[in-house]
Coordinates of C-alpha atoms in Angstrom, one line a residue:
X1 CA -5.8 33.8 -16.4
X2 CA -6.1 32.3 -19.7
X3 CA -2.6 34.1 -21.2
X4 CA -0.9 33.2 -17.6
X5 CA -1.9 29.0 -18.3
X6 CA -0.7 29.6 -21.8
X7 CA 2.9 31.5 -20.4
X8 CA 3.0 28.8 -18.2
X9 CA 2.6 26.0 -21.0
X10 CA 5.2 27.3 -23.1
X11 CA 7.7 27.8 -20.9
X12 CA 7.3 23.9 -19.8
X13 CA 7.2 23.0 -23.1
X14 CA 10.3 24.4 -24.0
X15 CA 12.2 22.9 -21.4
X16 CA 10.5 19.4 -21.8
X17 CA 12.9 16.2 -22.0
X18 CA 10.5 13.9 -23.0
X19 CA 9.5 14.0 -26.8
X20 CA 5.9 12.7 -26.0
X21 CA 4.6 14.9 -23.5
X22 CA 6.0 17.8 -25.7
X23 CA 3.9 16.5 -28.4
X24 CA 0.9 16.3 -25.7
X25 CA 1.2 19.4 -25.1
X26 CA 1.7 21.0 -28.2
X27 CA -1.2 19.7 -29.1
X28 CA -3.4 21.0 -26.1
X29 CA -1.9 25.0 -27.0
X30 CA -2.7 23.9 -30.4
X31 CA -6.3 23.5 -29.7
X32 CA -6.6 26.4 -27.4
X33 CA -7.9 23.8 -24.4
X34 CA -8.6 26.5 -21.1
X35 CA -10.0 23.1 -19.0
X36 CA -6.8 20.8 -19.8
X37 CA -4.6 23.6 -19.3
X38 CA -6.2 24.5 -16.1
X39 CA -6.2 21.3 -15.2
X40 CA -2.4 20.8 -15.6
X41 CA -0.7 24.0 -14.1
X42 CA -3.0 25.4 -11.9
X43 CA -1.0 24.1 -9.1
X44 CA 1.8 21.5 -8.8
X45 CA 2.0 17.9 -7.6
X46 CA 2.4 18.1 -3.8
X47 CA 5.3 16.1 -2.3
X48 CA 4.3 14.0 0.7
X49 CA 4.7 11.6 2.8
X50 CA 3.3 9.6 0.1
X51 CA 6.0 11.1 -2.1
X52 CA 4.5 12.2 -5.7
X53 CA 1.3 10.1 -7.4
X54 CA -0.6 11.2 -10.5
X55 CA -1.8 10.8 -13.8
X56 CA 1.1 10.6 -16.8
X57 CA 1.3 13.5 -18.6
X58 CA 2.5 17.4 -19.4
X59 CA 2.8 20.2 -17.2
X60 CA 3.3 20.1 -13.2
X61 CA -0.2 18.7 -12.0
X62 CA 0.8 15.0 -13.8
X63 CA 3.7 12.5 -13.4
X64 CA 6.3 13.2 -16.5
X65 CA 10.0 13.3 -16.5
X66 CA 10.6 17.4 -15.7
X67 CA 8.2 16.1 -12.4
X68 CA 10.5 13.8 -12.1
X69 CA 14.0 15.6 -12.8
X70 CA 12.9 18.2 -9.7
X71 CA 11.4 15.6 -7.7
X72 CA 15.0 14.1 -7.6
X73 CA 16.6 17.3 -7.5
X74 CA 15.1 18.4 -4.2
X75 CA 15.7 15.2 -3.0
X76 CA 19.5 15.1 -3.9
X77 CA 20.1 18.9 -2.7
X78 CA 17.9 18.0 0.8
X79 CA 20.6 14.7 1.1
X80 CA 23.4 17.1 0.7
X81 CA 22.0 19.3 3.3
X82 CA 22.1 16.5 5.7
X83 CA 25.4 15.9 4.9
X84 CA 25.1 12.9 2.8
X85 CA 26.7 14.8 0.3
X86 CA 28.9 11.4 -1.2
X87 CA 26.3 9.2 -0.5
X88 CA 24.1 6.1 -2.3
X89 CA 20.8 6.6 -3.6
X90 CA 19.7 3.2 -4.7
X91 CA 16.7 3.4 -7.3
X92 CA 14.2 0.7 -8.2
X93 CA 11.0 0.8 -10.5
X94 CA 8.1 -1.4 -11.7
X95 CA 7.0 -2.0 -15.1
X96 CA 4.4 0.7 -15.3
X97 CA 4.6 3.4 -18.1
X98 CA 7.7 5.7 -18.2
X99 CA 9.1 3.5 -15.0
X100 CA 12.0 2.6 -16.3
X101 CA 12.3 6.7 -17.9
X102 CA 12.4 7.7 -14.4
X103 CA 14.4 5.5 -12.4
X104 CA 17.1 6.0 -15.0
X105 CA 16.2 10.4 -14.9
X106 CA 16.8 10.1 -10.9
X107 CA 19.9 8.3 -11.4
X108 CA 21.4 11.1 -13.6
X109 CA 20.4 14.1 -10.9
X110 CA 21.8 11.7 -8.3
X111 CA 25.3 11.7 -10.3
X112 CA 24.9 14.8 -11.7
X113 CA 24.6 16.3 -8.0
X114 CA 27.9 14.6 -6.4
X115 CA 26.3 11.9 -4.9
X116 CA 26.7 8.0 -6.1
X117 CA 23.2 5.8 -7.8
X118 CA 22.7 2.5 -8.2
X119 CA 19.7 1.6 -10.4
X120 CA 18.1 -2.3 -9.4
X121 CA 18.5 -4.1 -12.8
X122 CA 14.8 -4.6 -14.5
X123 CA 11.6 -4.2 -12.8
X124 CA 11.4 -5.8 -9.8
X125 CA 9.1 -5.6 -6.3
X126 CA 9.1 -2.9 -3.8
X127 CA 10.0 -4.8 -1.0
X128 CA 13.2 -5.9 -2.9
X129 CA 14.2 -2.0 -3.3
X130 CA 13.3 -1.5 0.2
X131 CA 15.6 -4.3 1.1
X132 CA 18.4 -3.1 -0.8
X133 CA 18.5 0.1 1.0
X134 CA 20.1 -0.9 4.0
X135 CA 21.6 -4.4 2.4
X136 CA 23.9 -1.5 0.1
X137 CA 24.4 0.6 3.1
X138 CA 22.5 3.6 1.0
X139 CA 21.9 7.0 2.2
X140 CA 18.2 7.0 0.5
X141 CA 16.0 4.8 -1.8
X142 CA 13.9 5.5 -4.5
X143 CA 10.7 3.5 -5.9
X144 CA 9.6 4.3 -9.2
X145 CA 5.5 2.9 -8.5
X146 CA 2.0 3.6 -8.6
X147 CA 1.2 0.3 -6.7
X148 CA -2.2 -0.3 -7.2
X149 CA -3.4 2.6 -9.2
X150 CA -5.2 3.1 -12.2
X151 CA -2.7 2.3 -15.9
X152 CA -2.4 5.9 -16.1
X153 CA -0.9 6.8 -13.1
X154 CA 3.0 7.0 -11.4
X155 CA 4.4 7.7 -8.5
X156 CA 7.4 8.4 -6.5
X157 CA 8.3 6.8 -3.2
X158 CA 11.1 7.5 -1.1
X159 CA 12.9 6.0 1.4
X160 CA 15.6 7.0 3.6
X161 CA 18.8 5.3 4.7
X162 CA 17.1 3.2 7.6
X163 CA 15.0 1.6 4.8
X164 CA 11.8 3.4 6.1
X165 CA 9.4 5.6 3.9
X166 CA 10.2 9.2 4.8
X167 CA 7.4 10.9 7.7
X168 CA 7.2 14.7 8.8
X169 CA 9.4 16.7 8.8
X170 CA 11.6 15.0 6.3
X171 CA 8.9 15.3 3.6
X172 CA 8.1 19.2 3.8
X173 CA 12.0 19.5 3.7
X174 CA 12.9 17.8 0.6
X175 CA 9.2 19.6 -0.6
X176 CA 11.0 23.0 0.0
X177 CA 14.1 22.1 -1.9
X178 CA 11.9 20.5 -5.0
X179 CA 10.3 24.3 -5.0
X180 CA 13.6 26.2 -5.1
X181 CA 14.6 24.3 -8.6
X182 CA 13.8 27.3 -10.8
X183 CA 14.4 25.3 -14.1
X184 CA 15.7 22.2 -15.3
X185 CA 18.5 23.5 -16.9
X186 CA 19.2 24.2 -13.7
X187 CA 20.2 20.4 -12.8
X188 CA 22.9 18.7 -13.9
X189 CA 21.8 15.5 -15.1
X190 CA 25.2 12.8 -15.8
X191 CA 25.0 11.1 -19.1
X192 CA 26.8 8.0 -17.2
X193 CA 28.2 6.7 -13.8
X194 CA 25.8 5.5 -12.2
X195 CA 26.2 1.7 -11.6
X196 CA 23.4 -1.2 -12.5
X197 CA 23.3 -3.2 -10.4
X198 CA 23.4 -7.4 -10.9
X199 CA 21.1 -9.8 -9.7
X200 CA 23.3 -10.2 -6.3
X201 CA 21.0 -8.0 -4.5
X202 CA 17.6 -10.1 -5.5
X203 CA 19.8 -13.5 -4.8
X204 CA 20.6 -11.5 -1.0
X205 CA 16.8 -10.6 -1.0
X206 CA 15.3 -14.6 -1.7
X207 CA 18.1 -16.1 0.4
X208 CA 16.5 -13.9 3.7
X209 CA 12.8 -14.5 2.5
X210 CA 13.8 -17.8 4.0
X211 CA 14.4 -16.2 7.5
X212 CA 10.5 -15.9 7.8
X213 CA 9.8 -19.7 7.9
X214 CA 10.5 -22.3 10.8
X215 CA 12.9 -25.3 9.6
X216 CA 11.4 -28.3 9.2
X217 CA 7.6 -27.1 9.2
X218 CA 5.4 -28.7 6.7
X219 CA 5.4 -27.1 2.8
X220 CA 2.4 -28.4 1.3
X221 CA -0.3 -26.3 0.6
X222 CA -1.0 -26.0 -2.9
X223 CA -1.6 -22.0 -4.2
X224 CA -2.9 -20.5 -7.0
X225 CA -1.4 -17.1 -7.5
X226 CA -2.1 -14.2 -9.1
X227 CA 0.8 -10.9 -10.3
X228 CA -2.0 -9.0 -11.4
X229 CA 0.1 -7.7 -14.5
X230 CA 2.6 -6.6 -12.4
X231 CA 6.5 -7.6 -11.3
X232 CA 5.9 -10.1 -8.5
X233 CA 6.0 -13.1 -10.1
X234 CA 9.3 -14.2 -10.5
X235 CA 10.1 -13.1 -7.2
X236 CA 7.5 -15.5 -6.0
X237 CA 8.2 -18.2 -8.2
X238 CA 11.9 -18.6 -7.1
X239 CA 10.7 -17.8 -2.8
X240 CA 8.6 -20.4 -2.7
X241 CA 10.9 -23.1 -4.9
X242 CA 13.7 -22.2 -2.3
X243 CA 11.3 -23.0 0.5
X244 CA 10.2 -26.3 -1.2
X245 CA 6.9 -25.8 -1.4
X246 CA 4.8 -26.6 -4.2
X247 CA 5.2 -24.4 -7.3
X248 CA 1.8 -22.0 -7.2
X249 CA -0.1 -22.5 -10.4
X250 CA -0.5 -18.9 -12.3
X251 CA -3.4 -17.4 -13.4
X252 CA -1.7 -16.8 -17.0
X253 CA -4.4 -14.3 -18.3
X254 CA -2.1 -11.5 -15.4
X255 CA 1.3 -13.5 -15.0
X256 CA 3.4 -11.1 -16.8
X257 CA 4.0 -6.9 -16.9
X258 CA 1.8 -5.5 -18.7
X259 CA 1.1 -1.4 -18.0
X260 CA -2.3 -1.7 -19.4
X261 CA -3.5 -3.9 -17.0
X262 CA -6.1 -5.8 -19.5
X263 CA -8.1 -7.4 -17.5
X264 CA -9.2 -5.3 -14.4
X265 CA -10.8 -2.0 -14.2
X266 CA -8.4 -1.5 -11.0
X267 CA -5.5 -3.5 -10.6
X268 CA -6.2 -3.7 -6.7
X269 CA -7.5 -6.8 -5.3
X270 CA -9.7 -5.2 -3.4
X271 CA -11.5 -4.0 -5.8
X272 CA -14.8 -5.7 -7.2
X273 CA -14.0 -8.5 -10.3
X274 CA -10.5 -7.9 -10.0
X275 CA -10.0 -11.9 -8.7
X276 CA -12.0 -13.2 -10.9
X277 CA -9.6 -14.9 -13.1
X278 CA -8.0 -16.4 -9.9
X279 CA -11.2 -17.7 -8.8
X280 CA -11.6 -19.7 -12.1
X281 CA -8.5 -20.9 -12.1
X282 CA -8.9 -22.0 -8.3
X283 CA -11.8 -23.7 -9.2
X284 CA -10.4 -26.0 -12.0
X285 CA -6.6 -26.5 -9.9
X286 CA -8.8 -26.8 -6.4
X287 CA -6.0 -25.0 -4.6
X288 CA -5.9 -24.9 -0.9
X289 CA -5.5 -21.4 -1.3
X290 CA -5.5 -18.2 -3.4
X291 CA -3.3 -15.5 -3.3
X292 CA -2.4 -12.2 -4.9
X293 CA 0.1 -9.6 -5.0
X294 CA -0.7 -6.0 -6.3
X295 CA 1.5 -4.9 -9.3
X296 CA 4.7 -3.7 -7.0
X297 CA 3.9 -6.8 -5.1
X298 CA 4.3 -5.1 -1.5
X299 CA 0.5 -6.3 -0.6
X300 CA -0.4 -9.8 -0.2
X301 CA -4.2 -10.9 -1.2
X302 CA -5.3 -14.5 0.3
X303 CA -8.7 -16.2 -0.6
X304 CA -9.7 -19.8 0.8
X305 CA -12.7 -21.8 -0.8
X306 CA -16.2 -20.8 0.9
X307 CA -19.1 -23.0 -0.9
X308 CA -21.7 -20.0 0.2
X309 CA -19.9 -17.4 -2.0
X310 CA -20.9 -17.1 -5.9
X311 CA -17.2 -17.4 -6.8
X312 CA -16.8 -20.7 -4.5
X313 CA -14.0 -18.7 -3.4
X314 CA -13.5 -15.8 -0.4
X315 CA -11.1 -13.1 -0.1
X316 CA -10.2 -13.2 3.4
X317 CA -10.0 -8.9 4.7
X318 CA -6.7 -7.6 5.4
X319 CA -8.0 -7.8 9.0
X320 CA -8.1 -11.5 8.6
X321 CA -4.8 -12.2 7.6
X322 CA -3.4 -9.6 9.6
X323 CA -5.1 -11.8 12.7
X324 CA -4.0 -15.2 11.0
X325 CA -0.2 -14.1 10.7
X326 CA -0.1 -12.3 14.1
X327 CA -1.9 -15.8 15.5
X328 CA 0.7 -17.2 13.2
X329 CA 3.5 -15.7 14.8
X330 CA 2.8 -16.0 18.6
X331 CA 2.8 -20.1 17.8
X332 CA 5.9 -20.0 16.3
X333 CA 7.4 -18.2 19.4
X334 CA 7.9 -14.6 18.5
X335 CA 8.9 -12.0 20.5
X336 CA 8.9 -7.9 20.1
X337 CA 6.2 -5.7 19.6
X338 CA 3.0 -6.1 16.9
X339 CA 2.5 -2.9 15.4
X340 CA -0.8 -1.7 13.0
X341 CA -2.4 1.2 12.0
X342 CA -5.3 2.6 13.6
X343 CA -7.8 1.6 10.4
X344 CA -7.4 -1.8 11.5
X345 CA -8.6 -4.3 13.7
X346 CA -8.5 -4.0 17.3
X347 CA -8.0 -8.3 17.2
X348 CA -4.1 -7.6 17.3
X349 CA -4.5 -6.0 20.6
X350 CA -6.3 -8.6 22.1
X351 CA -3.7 -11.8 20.2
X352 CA -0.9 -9.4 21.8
X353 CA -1.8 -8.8 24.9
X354 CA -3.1 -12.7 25.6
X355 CA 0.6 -13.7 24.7
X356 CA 2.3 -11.6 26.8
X357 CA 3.6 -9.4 23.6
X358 CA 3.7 -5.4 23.0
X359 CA 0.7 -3.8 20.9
X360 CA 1.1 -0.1 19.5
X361 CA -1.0 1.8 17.4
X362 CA 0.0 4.2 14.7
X363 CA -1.0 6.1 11.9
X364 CA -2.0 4.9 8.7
X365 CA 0.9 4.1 6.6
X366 CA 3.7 1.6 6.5
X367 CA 6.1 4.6 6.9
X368 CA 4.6 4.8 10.7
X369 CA 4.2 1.3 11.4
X370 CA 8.1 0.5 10.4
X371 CA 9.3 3.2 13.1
X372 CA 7.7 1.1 15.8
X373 CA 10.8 0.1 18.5
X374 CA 11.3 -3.0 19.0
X375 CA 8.7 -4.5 15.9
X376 CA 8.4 -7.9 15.5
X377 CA 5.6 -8.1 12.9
X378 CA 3.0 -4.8 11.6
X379 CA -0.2 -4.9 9.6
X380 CA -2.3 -2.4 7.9
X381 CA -6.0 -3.7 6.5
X382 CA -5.3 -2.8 3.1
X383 CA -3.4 -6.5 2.4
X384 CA -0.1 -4.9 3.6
X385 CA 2.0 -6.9 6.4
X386 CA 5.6 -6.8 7.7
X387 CA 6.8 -10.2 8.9
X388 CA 10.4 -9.8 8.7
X389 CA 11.4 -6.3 9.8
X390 CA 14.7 -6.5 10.1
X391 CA 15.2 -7.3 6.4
X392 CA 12.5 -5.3 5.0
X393 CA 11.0 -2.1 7.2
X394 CA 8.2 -1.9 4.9
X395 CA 5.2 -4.3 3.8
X396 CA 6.3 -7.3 2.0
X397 CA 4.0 -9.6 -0.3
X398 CA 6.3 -11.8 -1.1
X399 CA 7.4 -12.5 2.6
X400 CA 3.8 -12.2 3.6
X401 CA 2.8 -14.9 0.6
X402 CA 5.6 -17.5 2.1
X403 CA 4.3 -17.4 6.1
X404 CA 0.5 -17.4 4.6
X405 CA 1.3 -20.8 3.0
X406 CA 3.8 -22.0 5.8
X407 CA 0.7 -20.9 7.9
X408 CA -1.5 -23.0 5.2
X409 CA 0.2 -26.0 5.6
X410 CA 0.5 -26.7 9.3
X411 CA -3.3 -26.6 9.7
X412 CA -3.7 -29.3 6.4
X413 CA -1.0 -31.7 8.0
X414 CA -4.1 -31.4 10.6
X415 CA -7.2 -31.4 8.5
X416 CA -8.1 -27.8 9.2
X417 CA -8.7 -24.7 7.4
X418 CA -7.4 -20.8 7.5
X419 CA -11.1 -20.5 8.1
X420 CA -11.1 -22.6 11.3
X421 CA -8.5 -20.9 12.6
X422 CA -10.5 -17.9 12.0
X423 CA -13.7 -19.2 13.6
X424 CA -10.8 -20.0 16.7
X425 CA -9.5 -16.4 17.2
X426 CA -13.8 -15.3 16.6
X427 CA -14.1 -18.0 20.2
X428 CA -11.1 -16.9 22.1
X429 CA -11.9 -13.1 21.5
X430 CA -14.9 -12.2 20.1
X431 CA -15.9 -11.9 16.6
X432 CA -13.8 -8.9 15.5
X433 CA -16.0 -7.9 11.9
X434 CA -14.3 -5.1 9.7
X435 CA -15.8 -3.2 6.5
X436 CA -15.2 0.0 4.8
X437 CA -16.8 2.5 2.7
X438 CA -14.8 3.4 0.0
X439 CA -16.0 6.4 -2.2
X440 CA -13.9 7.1 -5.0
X441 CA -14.6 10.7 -6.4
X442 CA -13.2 12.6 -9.7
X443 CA -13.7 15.7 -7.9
X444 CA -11.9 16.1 -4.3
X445 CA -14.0 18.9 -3.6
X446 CA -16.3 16.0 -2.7
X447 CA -13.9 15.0 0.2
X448 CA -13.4 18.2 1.5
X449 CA -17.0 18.8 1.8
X450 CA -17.8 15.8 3.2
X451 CA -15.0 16.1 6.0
X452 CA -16.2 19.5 6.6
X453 CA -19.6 18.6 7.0
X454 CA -18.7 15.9 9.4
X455 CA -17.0 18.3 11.8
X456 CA -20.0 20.6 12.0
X457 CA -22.8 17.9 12.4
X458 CA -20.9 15.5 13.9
X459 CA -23.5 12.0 13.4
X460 CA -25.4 11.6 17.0
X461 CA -26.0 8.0 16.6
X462 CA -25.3 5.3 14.0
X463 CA -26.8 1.8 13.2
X464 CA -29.4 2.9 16.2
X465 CA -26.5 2.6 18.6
X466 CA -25.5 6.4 20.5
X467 CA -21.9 7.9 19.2
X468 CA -20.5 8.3 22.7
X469 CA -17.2 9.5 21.8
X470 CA -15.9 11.5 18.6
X471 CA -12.3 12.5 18.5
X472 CA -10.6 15.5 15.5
X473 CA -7.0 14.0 14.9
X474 CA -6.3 16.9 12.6
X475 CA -5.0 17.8 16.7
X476 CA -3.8 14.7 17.3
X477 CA -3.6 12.6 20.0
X478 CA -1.7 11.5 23.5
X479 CA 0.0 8.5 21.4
X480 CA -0.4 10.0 17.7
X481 CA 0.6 12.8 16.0
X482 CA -2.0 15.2 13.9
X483 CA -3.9 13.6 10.8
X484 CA -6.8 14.6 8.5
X485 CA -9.1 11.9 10.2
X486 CA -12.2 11.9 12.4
X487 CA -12.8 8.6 15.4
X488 CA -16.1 7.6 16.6
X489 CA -16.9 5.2 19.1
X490 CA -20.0 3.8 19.3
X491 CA -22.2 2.5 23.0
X492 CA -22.8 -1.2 24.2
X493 CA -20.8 -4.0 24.7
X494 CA -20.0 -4.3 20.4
X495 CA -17.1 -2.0 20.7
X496 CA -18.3 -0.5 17.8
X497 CA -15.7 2.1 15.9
X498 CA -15.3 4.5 13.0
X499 CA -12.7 6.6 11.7
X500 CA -13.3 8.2 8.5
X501 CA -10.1 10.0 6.2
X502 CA -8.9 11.1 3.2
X503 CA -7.0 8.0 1.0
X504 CA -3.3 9.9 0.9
X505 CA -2.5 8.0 -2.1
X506 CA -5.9 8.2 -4.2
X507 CA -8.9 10.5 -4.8
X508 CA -11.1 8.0 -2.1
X509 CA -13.1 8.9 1.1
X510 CA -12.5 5.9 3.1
X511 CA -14.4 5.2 5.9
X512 CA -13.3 1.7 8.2
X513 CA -15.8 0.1 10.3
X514 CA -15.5 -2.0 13.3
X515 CA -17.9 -4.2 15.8
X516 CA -17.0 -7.0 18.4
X517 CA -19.6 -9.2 18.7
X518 CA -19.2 -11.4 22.0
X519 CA -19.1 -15.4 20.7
X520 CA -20.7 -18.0 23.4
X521 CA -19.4 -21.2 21.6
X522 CA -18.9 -22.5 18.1
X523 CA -22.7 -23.1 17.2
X524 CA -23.2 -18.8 18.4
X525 CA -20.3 -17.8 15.0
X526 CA -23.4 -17.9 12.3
X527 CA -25.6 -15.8 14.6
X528 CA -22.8 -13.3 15.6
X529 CA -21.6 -12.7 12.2
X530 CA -25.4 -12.4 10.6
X531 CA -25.1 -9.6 14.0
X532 CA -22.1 -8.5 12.5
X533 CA -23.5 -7.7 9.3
X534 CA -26.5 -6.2 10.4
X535 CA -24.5 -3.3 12.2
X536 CA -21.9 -2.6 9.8
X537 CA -24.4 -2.2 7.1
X538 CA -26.6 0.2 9.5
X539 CA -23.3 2.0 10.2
X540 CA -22.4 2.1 6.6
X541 CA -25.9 3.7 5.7
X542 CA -26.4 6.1 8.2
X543 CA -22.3 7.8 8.2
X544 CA -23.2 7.9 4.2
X545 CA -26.2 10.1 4.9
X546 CA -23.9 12.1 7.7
X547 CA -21.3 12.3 5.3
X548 CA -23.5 13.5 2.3
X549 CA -21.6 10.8 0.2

């Protein structure tokens, strides 16, 4: 096994492009290392829906340029296929590590392969690449990003020409073709012709962010905003001075790119102390509001003051916003169908259905959401929302960011509060609480196991309350198609719900919780949340224990 890893590692190494990880890995046969080795080419970096994600780094487990080189390969000989054989690929890319390497490696297949590229001109947002796709009329899109992963990692998103993330079966067929490429030297890569582009297509991009607001509405809420070392703030800088609202005051410590992302542990604003240099610079501006974007600035974080919290500051749940946007929407007169995935909260349902609007549930992923007919606006919990689908099929943080503080304003001009508009939807339809348990793991045996162990003792009850239903989507449903996931529902009258699944974009159980606790009147909201808390904490605890986690 040993001589086969070392075979294996030589013959990457003498194909290598890329000067560093040659050097990486001349230094790992150097040493003799059976564990890195092993843990570098005993498999490959499966192509998903997802695309590619993974650490930096030599041989076929890791994101590196040869990755990369096939990755672009099998998509370019899977276009062809199709027919698109003269087609655009249009190619963006954040500021992470070896980003820019990438974009510019995919652009040379693309050429070297027949078909035209057109690379976006620096780093910019996701949701501007996204755009572009159909804007250019291209055939496919490609997103160099790891979004909101740790420094080391990288990914590879793509999208095809309807400006959607690819689903099943495009991804197993462009999978196939990546496996066929024998060697690099058997892809012709162009040393030129590609085209880079100007900044036409961004200026096409901020003039439609527009689109998303109602002329005339009030523009006054004061933001303080965070890039989280990533590309979004330029891009949110010149939105909101072309809607005329107040320029958002930066938290300066994460306003520009930087790949090393100094000052979180996880550059996710989710994740615990990552807004903590927002919330000190909310509480010396005193914004009305705080809000994020992740690093490819395709999620949107908001946090509004709460004097109860350590911070003086709250982030609202992707649930929340979700709810305030939909809520949002339906005032402003929208019509079509709200979308969202089936981790998140039920509360869009019951805001559709009380305005006369469609609801439809898919599966996780923006990729499923986007293919929705007729969508007017989509959510997913995890800070990603899509409120103008016809420009961008895909979640949008900038676009998101704008309506939040259109959204924002109004309710100043009349003294009130996100929060109170919260505490509004908790009277009209029940307090709809969310949580999730998050495990993240180095080893995804640990996942495995725990699924496994789920679907053999399935829990009986959970927070005291009976499990009176328990659905396998591995088989799918009547409305969804199969998925690695597991759907409890819970008796009595709090609606209480559970789906548990591997994160398809990180090495994370994730586990989302949800209760409906009935609300009398506005004095009942402290008792029905304190309710609320108590049950997703007991739910929390005892699907741990189940889970073995």
């Amino acid at each position: 096994m040993h001589q086969d890893l070392m075979a294996q590692a030589e013959a990457w190494l003498a194909e290598d492009p890329d000067g560093e990880t040659r050097e990486e890995l001349a230094g790992i046969l150097a040493a003799g290392d059976a564990d890195e080795l092993a843990a570098r080419f005993s498999g490959t970096l499966q192509f998903g829906t997802a695309g590619l994600r993974g650490e930096l780094g030599a041989g076929p487990m890791r994101m590196n340029r040869s990755v990369v080189i096939r990755a672009a390969a099998g998509l370019a000989a899977y276009l062809k296929e199709k027919g698109r054989r003269d087609g655009l690929v249009v190619i963006g890319y954040d500021a992470r590590y070896k980003s820019a390497d990438f974009a510019r490696d995919t652009a040379a297949v693309m050429v070297g392969a027949g078909l035209r590229a057109a690379l976006l001109p620096y780093p910019l947002p996701t949701p501007v690449l996204a755009y572009a796709i159909r804007h250019l009329g291209a055939v496919a899109g490609v997103e160099v990003t790891a979004s909101h992963n740790p420094p080391r990692d990288n990914g590879y998103k793509v999208y095809l020409g309807d400006g959607s993330q690819i689903v099943p079966p495009a991804d197993a067929e462009i999978a196939a073709q990546i496996t066929a490429v024998r060697s690099l030297a058997d892809v012709p890569r162009a040393e030129s012709g590609w085209e880079v582009l100007g900044d036409e297509v961004l200026g096409s991009y901020l003039a439609r962010t527009d689109k998303v607001l109602t002329p005339g509405t009030p523009r006054t809420a004061r933001v303080v905003y965070t890039a989280m070392h990533g590309v979004g703030k330029d891009v949110v800088l010149a939105a909101f001075a072309r809607a005329g609202f107040p320029a958002p005051v930066l938290v300066a410590e994460q306003a520009e790119p930087d790949p090393a992302f100094p000052t979180v542990a996880f550059p996710n604003p989710e994740e615990p102390g990552a807004m903590d240099l927002a919330f000190a610079k909310a509480r010396e501006a005193q914004p009305d509001i705080v809000i994020a974007n992740d690093p490819d600035a395709d999620r949107c974080a908001v946090a509004v003051p709460d004097e109860t919290a350590d911070a003086g500051w709250r982030m609202l749940r992707g649930d929340e916003v979700g709810a305030l946007l939909a809520e949002h929407l339906v005032h402003k007169g929208a019509k079509g169908v709200f979308a969202e995935s089936i981790v998140s909260s039920s509360l869009l349902g019951r805001i559709a259905a009380a305005a006369g609007l469609g609801h439809e549930e898919t599966l996780t992923g923006f990729k499923w959401i986007a293919r929705v007919e007729g969508l007017r606006y989509g959510y997913e919990e995890a800070l990603g929302y899509c409120v103008d689908p016809e420009g961008v099929r895909d979640k949008d943080g900038i676009t998101a960011a704008l309506l939040v503080a259109e959204l924002a304003s109004e309710l100043k001009e009349q003294g009130r509060t996100l929060a109170d508009l919260l505490d509004d939807l908790a009277l009209a339809h029940g307090l709809h609480a969310t949580d999730q348990l998050s495990v993240r793991v180095e080893d995804l045996t640990v996942i495995a196991d725990a699924m496994r162990r789920l679907r053999e003792v399935p829990p009986a009850k959970l927070a005291g309350l009976t499990v009176v239903s328990s659905e396998d989507l591995t088989h799918g449903t009547a409305t969804l198609p199969p998925t690695d996931g597991l759907r409890y529902y819970l008796e009595g009258e709090y609606k209480a719900r559970v789906i548990v699944r591997p994160s398809g974009t990180e090495p994370k159980l994730k586990c989302y919780l949800e209760v409906v606790v009935p609300v009398a009147d506005a004095t009942a909201l402290t008792d029905a949340r304190t309710r609320a808390t108590e049950i997703l904490t007991g739910i929390k605890r005892d699907l741990s224990a189940s889970a073995g986690i």
